[in-house]
XYZ file of C-alpha atoms in Angstrom:
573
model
C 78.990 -27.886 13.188
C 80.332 -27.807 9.902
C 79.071 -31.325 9.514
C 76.065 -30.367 10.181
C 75.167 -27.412 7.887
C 76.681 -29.562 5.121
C 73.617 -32.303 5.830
C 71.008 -29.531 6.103
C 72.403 -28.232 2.962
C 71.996 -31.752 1.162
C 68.186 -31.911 2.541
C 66.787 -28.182 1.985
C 67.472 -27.309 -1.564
C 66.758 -24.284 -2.903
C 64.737 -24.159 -6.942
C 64.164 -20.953 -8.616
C 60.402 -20.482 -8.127
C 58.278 -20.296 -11.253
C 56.594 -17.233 -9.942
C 57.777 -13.612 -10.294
C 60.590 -13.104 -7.462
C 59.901 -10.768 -4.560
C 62.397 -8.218 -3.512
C 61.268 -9.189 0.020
C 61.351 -13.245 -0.127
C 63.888 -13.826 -2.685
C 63.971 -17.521 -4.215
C 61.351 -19.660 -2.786
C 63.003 -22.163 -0.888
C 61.665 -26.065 -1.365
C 61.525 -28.239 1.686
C 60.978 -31.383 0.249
C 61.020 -33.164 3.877
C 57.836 -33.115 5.215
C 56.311 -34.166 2.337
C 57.895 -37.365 1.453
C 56.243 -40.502 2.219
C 57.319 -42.280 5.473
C 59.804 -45.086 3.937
C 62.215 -41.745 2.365
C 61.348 -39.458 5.921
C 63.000 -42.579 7.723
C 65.966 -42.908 5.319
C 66.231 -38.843 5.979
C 66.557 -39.321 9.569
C 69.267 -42.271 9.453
C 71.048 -40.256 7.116
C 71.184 -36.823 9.304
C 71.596 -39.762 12.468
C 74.789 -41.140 10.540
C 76.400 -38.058 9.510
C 75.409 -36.632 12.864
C 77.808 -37.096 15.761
C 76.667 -36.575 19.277
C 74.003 -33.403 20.416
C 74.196 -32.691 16.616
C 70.962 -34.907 15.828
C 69.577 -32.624 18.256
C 70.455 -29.714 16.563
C 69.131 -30.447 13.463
C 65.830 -31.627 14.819
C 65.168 -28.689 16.541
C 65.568 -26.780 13.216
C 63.127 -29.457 11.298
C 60.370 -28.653 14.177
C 61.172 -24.907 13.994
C 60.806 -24.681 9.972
C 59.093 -27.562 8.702
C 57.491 -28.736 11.583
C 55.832 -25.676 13.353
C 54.894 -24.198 9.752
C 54.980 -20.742 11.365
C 58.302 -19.108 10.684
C 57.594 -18.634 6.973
C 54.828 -17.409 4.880
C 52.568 -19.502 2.457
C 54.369 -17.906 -0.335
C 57.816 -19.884 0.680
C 56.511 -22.391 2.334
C 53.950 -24.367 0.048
C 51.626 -25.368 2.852
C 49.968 -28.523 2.885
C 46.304 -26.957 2.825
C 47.382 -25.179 -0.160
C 47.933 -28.008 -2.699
C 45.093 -30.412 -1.099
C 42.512 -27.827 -1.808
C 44.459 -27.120 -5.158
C 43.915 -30.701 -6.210
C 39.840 -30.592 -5.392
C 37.881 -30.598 -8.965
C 36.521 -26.642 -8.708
C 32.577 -25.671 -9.973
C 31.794 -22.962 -11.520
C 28.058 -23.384 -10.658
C 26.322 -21.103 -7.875
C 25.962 -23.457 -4.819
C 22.279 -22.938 -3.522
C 21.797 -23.649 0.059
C 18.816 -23.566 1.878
C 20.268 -21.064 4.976
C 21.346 -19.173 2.067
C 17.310 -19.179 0.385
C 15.797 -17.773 3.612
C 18.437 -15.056 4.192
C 18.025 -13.897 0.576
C 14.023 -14.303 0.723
C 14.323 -12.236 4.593
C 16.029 -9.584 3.213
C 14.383 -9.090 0.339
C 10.934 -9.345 2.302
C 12.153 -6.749 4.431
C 13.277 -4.412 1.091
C 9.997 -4.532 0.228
C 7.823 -4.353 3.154
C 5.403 -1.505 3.860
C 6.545 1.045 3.166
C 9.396 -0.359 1.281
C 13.253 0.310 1.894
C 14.293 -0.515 -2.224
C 11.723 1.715 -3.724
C 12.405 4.188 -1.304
C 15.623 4.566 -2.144
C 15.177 3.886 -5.868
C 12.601 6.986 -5.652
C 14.618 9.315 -3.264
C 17.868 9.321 -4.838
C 17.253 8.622 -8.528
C 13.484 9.193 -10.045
C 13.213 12.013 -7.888
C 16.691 13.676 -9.202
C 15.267 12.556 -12.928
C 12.477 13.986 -12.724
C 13.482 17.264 -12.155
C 15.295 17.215 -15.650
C 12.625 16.264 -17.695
C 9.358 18.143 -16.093
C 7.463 21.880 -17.135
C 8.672 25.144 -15.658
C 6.054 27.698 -14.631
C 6.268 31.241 -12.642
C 2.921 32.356 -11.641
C 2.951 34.983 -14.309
C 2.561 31.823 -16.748
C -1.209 31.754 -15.126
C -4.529 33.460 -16.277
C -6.338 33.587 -12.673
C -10.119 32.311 -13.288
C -12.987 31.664 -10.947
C -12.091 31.076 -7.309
C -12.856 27.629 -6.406
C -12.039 27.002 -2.543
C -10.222 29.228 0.074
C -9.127 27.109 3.599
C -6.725 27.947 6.630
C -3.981 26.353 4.407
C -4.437 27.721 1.127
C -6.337 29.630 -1.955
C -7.855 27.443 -5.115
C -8.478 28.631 -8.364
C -9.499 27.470 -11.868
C -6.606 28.910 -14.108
C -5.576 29.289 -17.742
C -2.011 29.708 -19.196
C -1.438 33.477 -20.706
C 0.090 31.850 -22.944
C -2.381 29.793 -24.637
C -5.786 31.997 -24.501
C -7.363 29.622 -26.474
C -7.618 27.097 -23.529
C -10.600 27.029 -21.863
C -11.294 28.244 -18.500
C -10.550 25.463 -16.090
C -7.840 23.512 -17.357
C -5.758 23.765 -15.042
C -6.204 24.456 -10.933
C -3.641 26.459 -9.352
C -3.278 26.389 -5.391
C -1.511 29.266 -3.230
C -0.164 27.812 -0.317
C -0.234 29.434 3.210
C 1.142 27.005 5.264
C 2.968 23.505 4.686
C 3.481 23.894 1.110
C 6.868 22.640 0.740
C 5.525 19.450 2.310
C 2.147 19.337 -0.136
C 4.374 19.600 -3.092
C 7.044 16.935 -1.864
C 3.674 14.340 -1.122
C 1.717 15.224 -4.862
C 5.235 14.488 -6.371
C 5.829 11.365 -4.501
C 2.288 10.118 -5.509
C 2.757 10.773 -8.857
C 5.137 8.971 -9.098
C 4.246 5.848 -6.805
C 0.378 5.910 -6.675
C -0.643 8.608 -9.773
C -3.937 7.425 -9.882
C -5.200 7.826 -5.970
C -4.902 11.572 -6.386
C -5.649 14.184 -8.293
C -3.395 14.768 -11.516
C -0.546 17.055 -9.873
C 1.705 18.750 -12.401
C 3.609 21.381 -10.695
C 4.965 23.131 -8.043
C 7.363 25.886 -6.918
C 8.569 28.709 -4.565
C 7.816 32.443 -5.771
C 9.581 35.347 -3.778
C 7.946 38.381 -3.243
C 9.206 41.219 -1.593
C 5.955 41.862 0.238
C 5.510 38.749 1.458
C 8.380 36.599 1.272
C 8.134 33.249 -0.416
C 5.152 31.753 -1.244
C 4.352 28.078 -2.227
C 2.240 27.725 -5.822
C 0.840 24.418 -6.619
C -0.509 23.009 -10.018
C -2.799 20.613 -11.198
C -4.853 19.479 -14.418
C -8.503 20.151 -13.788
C -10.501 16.806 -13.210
C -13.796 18.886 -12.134
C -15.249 20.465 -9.206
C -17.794 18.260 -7.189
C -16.694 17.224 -4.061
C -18.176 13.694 -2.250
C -19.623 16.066 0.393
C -21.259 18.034 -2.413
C -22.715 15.013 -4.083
C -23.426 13.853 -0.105
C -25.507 17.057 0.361
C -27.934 16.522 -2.064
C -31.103 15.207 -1.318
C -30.631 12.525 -4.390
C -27.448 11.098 -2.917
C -26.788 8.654 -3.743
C -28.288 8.284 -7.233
C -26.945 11.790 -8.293
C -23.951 9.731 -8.649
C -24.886 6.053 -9.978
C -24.436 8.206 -13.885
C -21.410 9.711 -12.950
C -19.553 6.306 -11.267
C -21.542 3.478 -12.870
C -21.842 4.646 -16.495
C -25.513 4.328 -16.676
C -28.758 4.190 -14.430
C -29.551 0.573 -13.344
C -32.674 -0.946 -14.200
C -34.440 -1.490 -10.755
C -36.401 0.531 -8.964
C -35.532 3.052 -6.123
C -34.711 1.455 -2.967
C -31.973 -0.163 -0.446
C -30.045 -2.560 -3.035
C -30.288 0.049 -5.820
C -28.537 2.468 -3.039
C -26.138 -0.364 -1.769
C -24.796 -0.969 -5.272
C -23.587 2.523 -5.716
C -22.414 3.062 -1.823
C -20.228 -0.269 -2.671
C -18.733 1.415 -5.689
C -17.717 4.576 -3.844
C -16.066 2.512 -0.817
C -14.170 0.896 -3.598
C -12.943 3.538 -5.304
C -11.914 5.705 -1.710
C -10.203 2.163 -0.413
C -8.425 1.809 -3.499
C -7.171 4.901 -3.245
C -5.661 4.888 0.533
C -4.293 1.326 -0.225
C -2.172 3.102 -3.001
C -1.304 5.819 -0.384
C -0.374 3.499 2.385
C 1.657 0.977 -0.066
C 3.885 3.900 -0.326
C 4.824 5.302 3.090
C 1.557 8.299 2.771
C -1.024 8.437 5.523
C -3.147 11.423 4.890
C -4.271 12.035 8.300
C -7.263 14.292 7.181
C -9.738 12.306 5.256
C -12.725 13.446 5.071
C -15.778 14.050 1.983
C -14.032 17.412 1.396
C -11.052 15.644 0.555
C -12.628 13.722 -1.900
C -13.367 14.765 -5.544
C -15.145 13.398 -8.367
C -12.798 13.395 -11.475
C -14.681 13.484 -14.688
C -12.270 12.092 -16.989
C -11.106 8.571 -15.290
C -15.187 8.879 -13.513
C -13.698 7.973 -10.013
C -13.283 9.596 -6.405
C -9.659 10.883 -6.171
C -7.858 12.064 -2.645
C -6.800 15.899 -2.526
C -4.880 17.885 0.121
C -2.067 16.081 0.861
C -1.134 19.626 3.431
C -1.412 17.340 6.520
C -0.355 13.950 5.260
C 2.976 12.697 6.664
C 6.106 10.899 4.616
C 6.967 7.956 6.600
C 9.195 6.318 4.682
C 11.461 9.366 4.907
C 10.104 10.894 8.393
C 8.731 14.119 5.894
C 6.237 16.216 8.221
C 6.251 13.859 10.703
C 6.219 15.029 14.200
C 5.213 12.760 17.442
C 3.651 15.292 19.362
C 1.779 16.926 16.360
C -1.338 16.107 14.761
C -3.014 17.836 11.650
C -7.098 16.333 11.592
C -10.655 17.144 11.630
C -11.778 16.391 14.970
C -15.145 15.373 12.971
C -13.235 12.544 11.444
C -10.634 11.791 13.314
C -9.613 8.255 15.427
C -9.622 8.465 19.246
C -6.010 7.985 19.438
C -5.285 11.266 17.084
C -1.306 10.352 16.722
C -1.002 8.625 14.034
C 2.164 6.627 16.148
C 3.120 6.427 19.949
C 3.950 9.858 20.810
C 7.031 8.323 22.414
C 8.343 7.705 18.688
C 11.187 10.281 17.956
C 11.235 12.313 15.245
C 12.733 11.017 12.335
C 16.662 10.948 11.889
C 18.176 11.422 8.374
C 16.978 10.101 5.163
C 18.636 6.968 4.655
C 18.232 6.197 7.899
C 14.493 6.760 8.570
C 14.480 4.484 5.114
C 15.901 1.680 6.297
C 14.025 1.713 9.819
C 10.567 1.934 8.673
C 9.263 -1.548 8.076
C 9.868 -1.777 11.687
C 8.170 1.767 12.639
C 5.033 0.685 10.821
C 4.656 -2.870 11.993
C 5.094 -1.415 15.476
C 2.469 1.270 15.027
C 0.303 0.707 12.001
C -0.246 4.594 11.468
C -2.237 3.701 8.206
C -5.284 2.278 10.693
C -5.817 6.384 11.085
C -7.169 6.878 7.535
C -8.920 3.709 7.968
C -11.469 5.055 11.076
C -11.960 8.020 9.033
C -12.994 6.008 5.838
C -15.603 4.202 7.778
C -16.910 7.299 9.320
C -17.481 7.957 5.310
C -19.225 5.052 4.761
C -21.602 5.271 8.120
C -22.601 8.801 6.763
C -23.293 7.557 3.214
C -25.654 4.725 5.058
C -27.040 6.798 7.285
C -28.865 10.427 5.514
C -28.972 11.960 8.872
C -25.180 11.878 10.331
C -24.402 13.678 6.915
C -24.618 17.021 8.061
C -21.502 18.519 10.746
C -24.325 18.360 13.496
C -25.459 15.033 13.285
C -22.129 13.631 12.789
C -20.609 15.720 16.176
C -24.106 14.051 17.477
C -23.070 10.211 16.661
C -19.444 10.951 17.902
C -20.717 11.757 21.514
C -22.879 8.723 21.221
C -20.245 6.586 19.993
C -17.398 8.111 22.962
C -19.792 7.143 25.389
C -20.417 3.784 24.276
C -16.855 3.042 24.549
C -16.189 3.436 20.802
C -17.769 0.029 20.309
C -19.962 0.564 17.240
C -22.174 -2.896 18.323
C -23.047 -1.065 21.460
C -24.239 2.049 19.663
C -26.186 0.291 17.565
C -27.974 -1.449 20.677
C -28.592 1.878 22.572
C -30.398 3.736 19.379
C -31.531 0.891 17.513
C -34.971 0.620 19.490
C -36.018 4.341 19.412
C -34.470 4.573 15.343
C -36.122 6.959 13.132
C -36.775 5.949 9.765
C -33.954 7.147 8.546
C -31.577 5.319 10.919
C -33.720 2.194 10.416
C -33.247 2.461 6.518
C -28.954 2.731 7.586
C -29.080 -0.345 9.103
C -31.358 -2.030 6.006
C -28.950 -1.464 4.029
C -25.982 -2.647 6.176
C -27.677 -5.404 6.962
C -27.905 -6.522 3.234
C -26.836 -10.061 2.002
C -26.008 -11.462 5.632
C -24.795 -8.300 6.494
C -21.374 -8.235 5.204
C -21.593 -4.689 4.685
C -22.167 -4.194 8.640
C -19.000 -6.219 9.317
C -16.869 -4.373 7.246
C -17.846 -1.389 8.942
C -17.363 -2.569 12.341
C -13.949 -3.882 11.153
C -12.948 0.075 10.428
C -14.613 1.854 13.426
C -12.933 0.372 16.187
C -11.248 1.529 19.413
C -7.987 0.581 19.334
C -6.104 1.330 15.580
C -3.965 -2.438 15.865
C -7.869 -4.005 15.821
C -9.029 -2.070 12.331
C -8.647 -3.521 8.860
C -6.470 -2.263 6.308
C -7.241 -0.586 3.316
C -5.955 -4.093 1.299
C -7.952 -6.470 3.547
C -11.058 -4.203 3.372
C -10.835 -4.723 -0.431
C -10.940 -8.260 -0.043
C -13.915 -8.585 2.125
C -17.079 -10.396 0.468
C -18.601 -6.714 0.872
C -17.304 -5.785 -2.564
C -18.283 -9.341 -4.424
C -20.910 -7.572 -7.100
C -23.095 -10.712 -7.113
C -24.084 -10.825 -3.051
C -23.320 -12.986 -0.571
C -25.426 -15.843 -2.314
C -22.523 -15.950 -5.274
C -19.198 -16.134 -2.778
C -17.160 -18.885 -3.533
C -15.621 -21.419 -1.258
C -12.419 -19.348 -0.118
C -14.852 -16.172 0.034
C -17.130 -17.699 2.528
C -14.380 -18.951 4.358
C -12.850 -15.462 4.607
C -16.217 -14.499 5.827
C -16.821 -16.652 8.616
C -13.182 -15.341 9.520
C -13.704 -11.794 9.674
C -17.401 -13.096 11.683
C -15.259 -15.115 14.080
C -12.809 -12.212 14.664
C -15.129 -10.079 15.688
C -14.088 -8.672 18.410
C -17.707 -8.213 20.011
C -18.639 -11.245 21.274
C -21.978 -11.425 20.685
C -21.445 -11.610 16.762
C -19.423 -14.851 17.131
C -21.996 -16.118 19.356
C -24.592 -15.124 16.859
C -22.606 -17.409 14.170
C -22.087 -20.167 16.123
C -25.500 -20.848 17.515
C -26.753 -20.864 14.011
C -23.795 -23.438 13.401
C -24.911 -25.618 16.516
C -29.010 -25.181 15.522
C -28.674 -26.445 12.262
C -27.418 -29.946 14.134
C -31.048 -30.423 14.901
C -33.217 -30.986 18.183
C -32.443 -32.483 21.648
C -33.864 -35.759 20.194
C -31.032 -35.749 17.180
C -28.153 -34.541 19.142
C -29.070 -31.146 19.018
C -29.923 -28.228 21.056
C -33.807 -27.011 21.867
C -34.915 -23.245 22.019
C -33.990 -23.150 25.377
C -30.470 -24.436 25.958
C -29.695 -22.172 22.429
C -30.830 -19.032 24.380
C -28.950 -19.954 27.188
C -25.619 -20.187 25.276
C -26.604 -16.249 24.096
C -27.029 -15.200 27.526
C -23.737 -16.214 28.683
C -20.905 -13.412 29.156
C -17.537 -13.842 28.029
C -15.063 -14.566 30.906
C -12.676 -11.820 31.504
C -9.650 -13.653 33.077
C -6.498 -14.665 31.720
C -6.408 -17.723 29.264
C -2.946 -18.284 27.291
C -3.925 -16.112 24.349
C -4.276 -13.164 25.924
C -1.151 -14.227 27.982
C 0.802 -14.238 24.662
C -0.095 -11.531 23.605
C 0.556 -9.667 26.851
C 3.824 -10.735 26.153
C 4.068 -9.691 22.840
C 3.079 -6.400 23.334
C 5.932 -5.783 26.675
C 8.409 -7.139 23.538
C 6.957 -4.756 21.106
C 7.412 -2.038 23.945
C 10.720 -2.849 24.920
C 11.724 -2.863 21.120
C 9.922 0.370 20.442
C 12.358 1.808 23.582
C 15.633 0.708 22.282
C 14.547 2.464 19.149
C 13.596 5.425 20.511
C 16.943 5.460 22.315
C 19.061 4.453 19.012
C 17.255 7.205 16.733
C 17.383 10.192 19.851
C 21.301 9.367 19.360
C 20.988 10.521 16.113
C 18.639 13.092 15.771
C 19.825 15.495 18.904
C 20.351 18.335 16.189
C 17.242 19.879 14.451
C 17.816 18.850 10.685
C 17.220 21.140 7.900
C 14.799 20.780 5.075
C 16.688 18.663 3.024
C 14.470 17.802 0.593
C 13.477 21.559 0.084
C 16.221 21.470 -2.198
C 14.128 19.605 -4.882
C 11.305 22.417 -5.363
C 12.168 25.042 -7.976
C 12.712 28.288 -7.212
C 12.169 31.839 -9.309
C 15.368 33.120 -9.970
């Protein structure tokens, strides 16, 4: 034995290490054995063999495969493992190493930051511009006020045109000042998040904050900088609409005579400014839920239609006065489906939580689509003089219910018995191919999934100044799209059977008079085909998703929260 713990001794030597010494490992021992090439391991082994006598050679190899072998006994910091100095040896880059896995992760997530209604700027607003702007923004108590002339009075609040007492050389207007009577913790927490996302789709909001009285408790007061007083169902009143506005919107009167295209130019303006003004909204988490002409002011300074009364609008990038089984609307205006989302969403969990989840809530719902079928309802009632007035709108929504909600339907059933009026509506829809007709079916449809978006309705042809005769290639395109898409059948048919007649006659290929009316005549099939298979199928998926996060979020929302974000409205001391 002795022999043998003398020939270890000669083949594991120890060498002071050359890093700092551990209380716990002590020198680091060198085993030079494994290591050496094969001609010195095979001297090794007829060394231990010779000095060895007997089961000793045993010994010691069962020591070699315990230590050296094995590699397990002892830690990389005594043993220098083989791994170790092979990857030490590789040359080592200092550049980033761009795979393309690694591209489409980073371009995923950063999609999904930034999709409607956007997780980064959501957060980048909650936590830090709205905490900032506190700091930096005007103090007023409603003693600050001069009260003026009173300039609106609804179930959720009182308007007037104000002064400050402190500056009695203002003039009467400057500023409008709104007492809240209900939801105006949530109308201040929407006019401060549009100022600061979308400032120009609303009017300019400057101020709010909670007064207590010990009459009546708290009470919400809301500021803003006077932008003027005429409302788009003022101006839509009027027997001049619309060229009480073309001044106002335009800048000057066009030189053409009265009549349909004159009328169409200024209509087109209008939509544009009102579609503008959603898309802002919706870019930012905001659906209003109660647009309407009301709603919709005239500001004199910037001389375009701004949104007001955000009371009923809903926060859903951070869940903010969003219930499922709730809905704030004029029935006049409102979709069919009156939730703005599935009633089977739950309400909306924590801050950062509701955040991060809502690219997926609004794919799944597209709550936006509301305001959309409310904005068309505008535009039908700026076409058409008589559905301007509360009766003849209630009128054309019984019409419409009955006809299924399918707007090419109602135009088939009153079409034929029109009055002039009517008859001029459709004129002017019908105007350069009648792209301003499509866009309007594209808004009033049944089901909210089918309707355009505010963004897409800006880029139909509708809004090209010049007409359908100056669309260029990718315009026209677009425009047999949205034709195509349709989802009445008849206008599709309508486009391709002008397609297919400008082939020619029988004799050339073509199709005569008679086979053409035959193709209009024939009624889409209404079995199954693979499209509507897939998309069967995508809807169970989005169903079964929609489930799983209704289960995830009821987890976490089985306590009532508070109004957190109460915190960030000033208070009178």
């Amino acid at each position: 034995m002795a022999t043998v713990a003398t020939t270890i001794g000669l083949q594991l030597n120890y060498k002071k290490s050359t890093l700092p010494s551990s209380p716990f490992l002590g020198r680091k021992l060198q085993i030079k054995y494994p290591f050496q090439s094969m001609q010195e391991r095979m001297i090794s082994n007829l060394k231990v063999s010779v000095v060895c006598a007997g089961g000793t050679e045993m010994v010691v190899d069962l020591v070699n495969n315990l230590f050296l072998g094995v590699g397990v006994g002892l830690p990389c910091t005594v043993m220098e493992c083989g791994d170790i100095i092979y990857r030490s040896t590789l040359p080592r880059s200092n550049e980033l190493t761009i795979t393309a896995p690694g591209v489409i992760l980073a371009l995923g997530a950063l999609s999904y930051l930034w999709a409607t209604p956007g997780v980064a700027p959501g957060f980048w607003d909650m936590f830090v511009l709205a905490f900032v702007e506190r700091l930096f923004r005007p103090t007023f108590k409603k003693d600050d006020f001069m009260l003026g002339k009173k300039l609106g009075e609804g179930a959720f609040g009182v308007v007037y045109r104000v002064s400050l007492a402190e500056k009695p050389g203002l003039k009467e207007g400057d500023l409008v000042l709104k007492k809240a009577t209900e939801y105006g913790a949530v109308e201040i927490w929407m006019n401060e998040r549009v100022r600061r996302a979308c400032a120009s789709s609303c009017a300019d909001f400057m101020y709010g904050f909670l007064e207590n009285s010990s009459k009546k408790g708290g009470e919400y007061w809301l500021v803003w900088r006077f932008e003027g007083e005429a409302t788009l169902q003022d101006l839509m009143l009027s027997k001049e609409f619309p060229y009480n506005v073309e001044k106002m919107i335009l800048g000057k009167i066009q030189d053409e005579p009265k009549g349909i295209a004159r009328e169409n130019r200024i209509i087109q303006t209008i939509m544009g400014q009102l579609l503008f003004a959603l898309d802002g909204l919706h870019s930012t988490g905001i659906v209003h839920r109660d647009i309407k002409p009301q709603n919709i002011i005239f500001s004199e300074g910037s001389c375009t239609f701004k949104i007001i009364d955000l009371g009923a609008a809903a926060d859903l990038r951070v869940g903010i006065n969003y219930i499922p089984k709730e809905f704030l609307l004029d029935p006049r205006y409102a979709a069919p489906e009156q939730y703005i989302m599935s009633t089977q969403t739950p309400s909306a969990p924590s801050a950062p939580v509701a955040t991060a989840l809502s690219p997926v809530l609004w794919q799944l719902n597209l709550p936006d689509r509301f305001d959309i079928y409310s904005t068309g309802l505008i535009y039908l009632q700026m076409a058409f003089p008589s559905l301007r007035t509360d009766s003849g709108l209630i009128q054309f929504n019984r019409q419409l219910k009955r006809c299924g909600y399918d707007l090419i339907e109602w135009r088939k059933t009153v079409e034929p018995r029109a009055s002039t009026e009517l008859r001029k509506g459709f004129e002017l829809l019908d105007l350069d191919g009648g792209i301003g007709w499509e866009l309007l079916t594209s808004m009033i449809r049944y089901k909210a999934r089918k309707r355009t978006s505010a963004k897409a309705a800006l880029a139909h042809p509708y809004f090209d100044k010049e007409g359908l005769l100056a669309l260029s290639v990718m315009q026209k395109l677009r425009l047999q799209y949205f034709r195509t898409t349709q989802q009445d059948y008849s206008e599709a048919a309508k486009w391709v059977i002008g397609f297919m007649a400008k082939s020619g006659t029988e004799k050339d290929g073509g199709f005569t008079e008679a086979q053409l009316q035959d193709f209009r005549e024939i009624e889409p099939k209404k079995k199954g085909n693979p499209q509507r298979n897939a998309l069967a199928s995508a809807l169970r998926l989005q169903r079964k998703i929609g489930k799983t996060l209704n289960q995830s979020i009821d987890e976490l929302n089985q306590q009532r929260k508070s109004l957190w974000w109460s915190r960030w409205i000033p208070r009178e001391e």
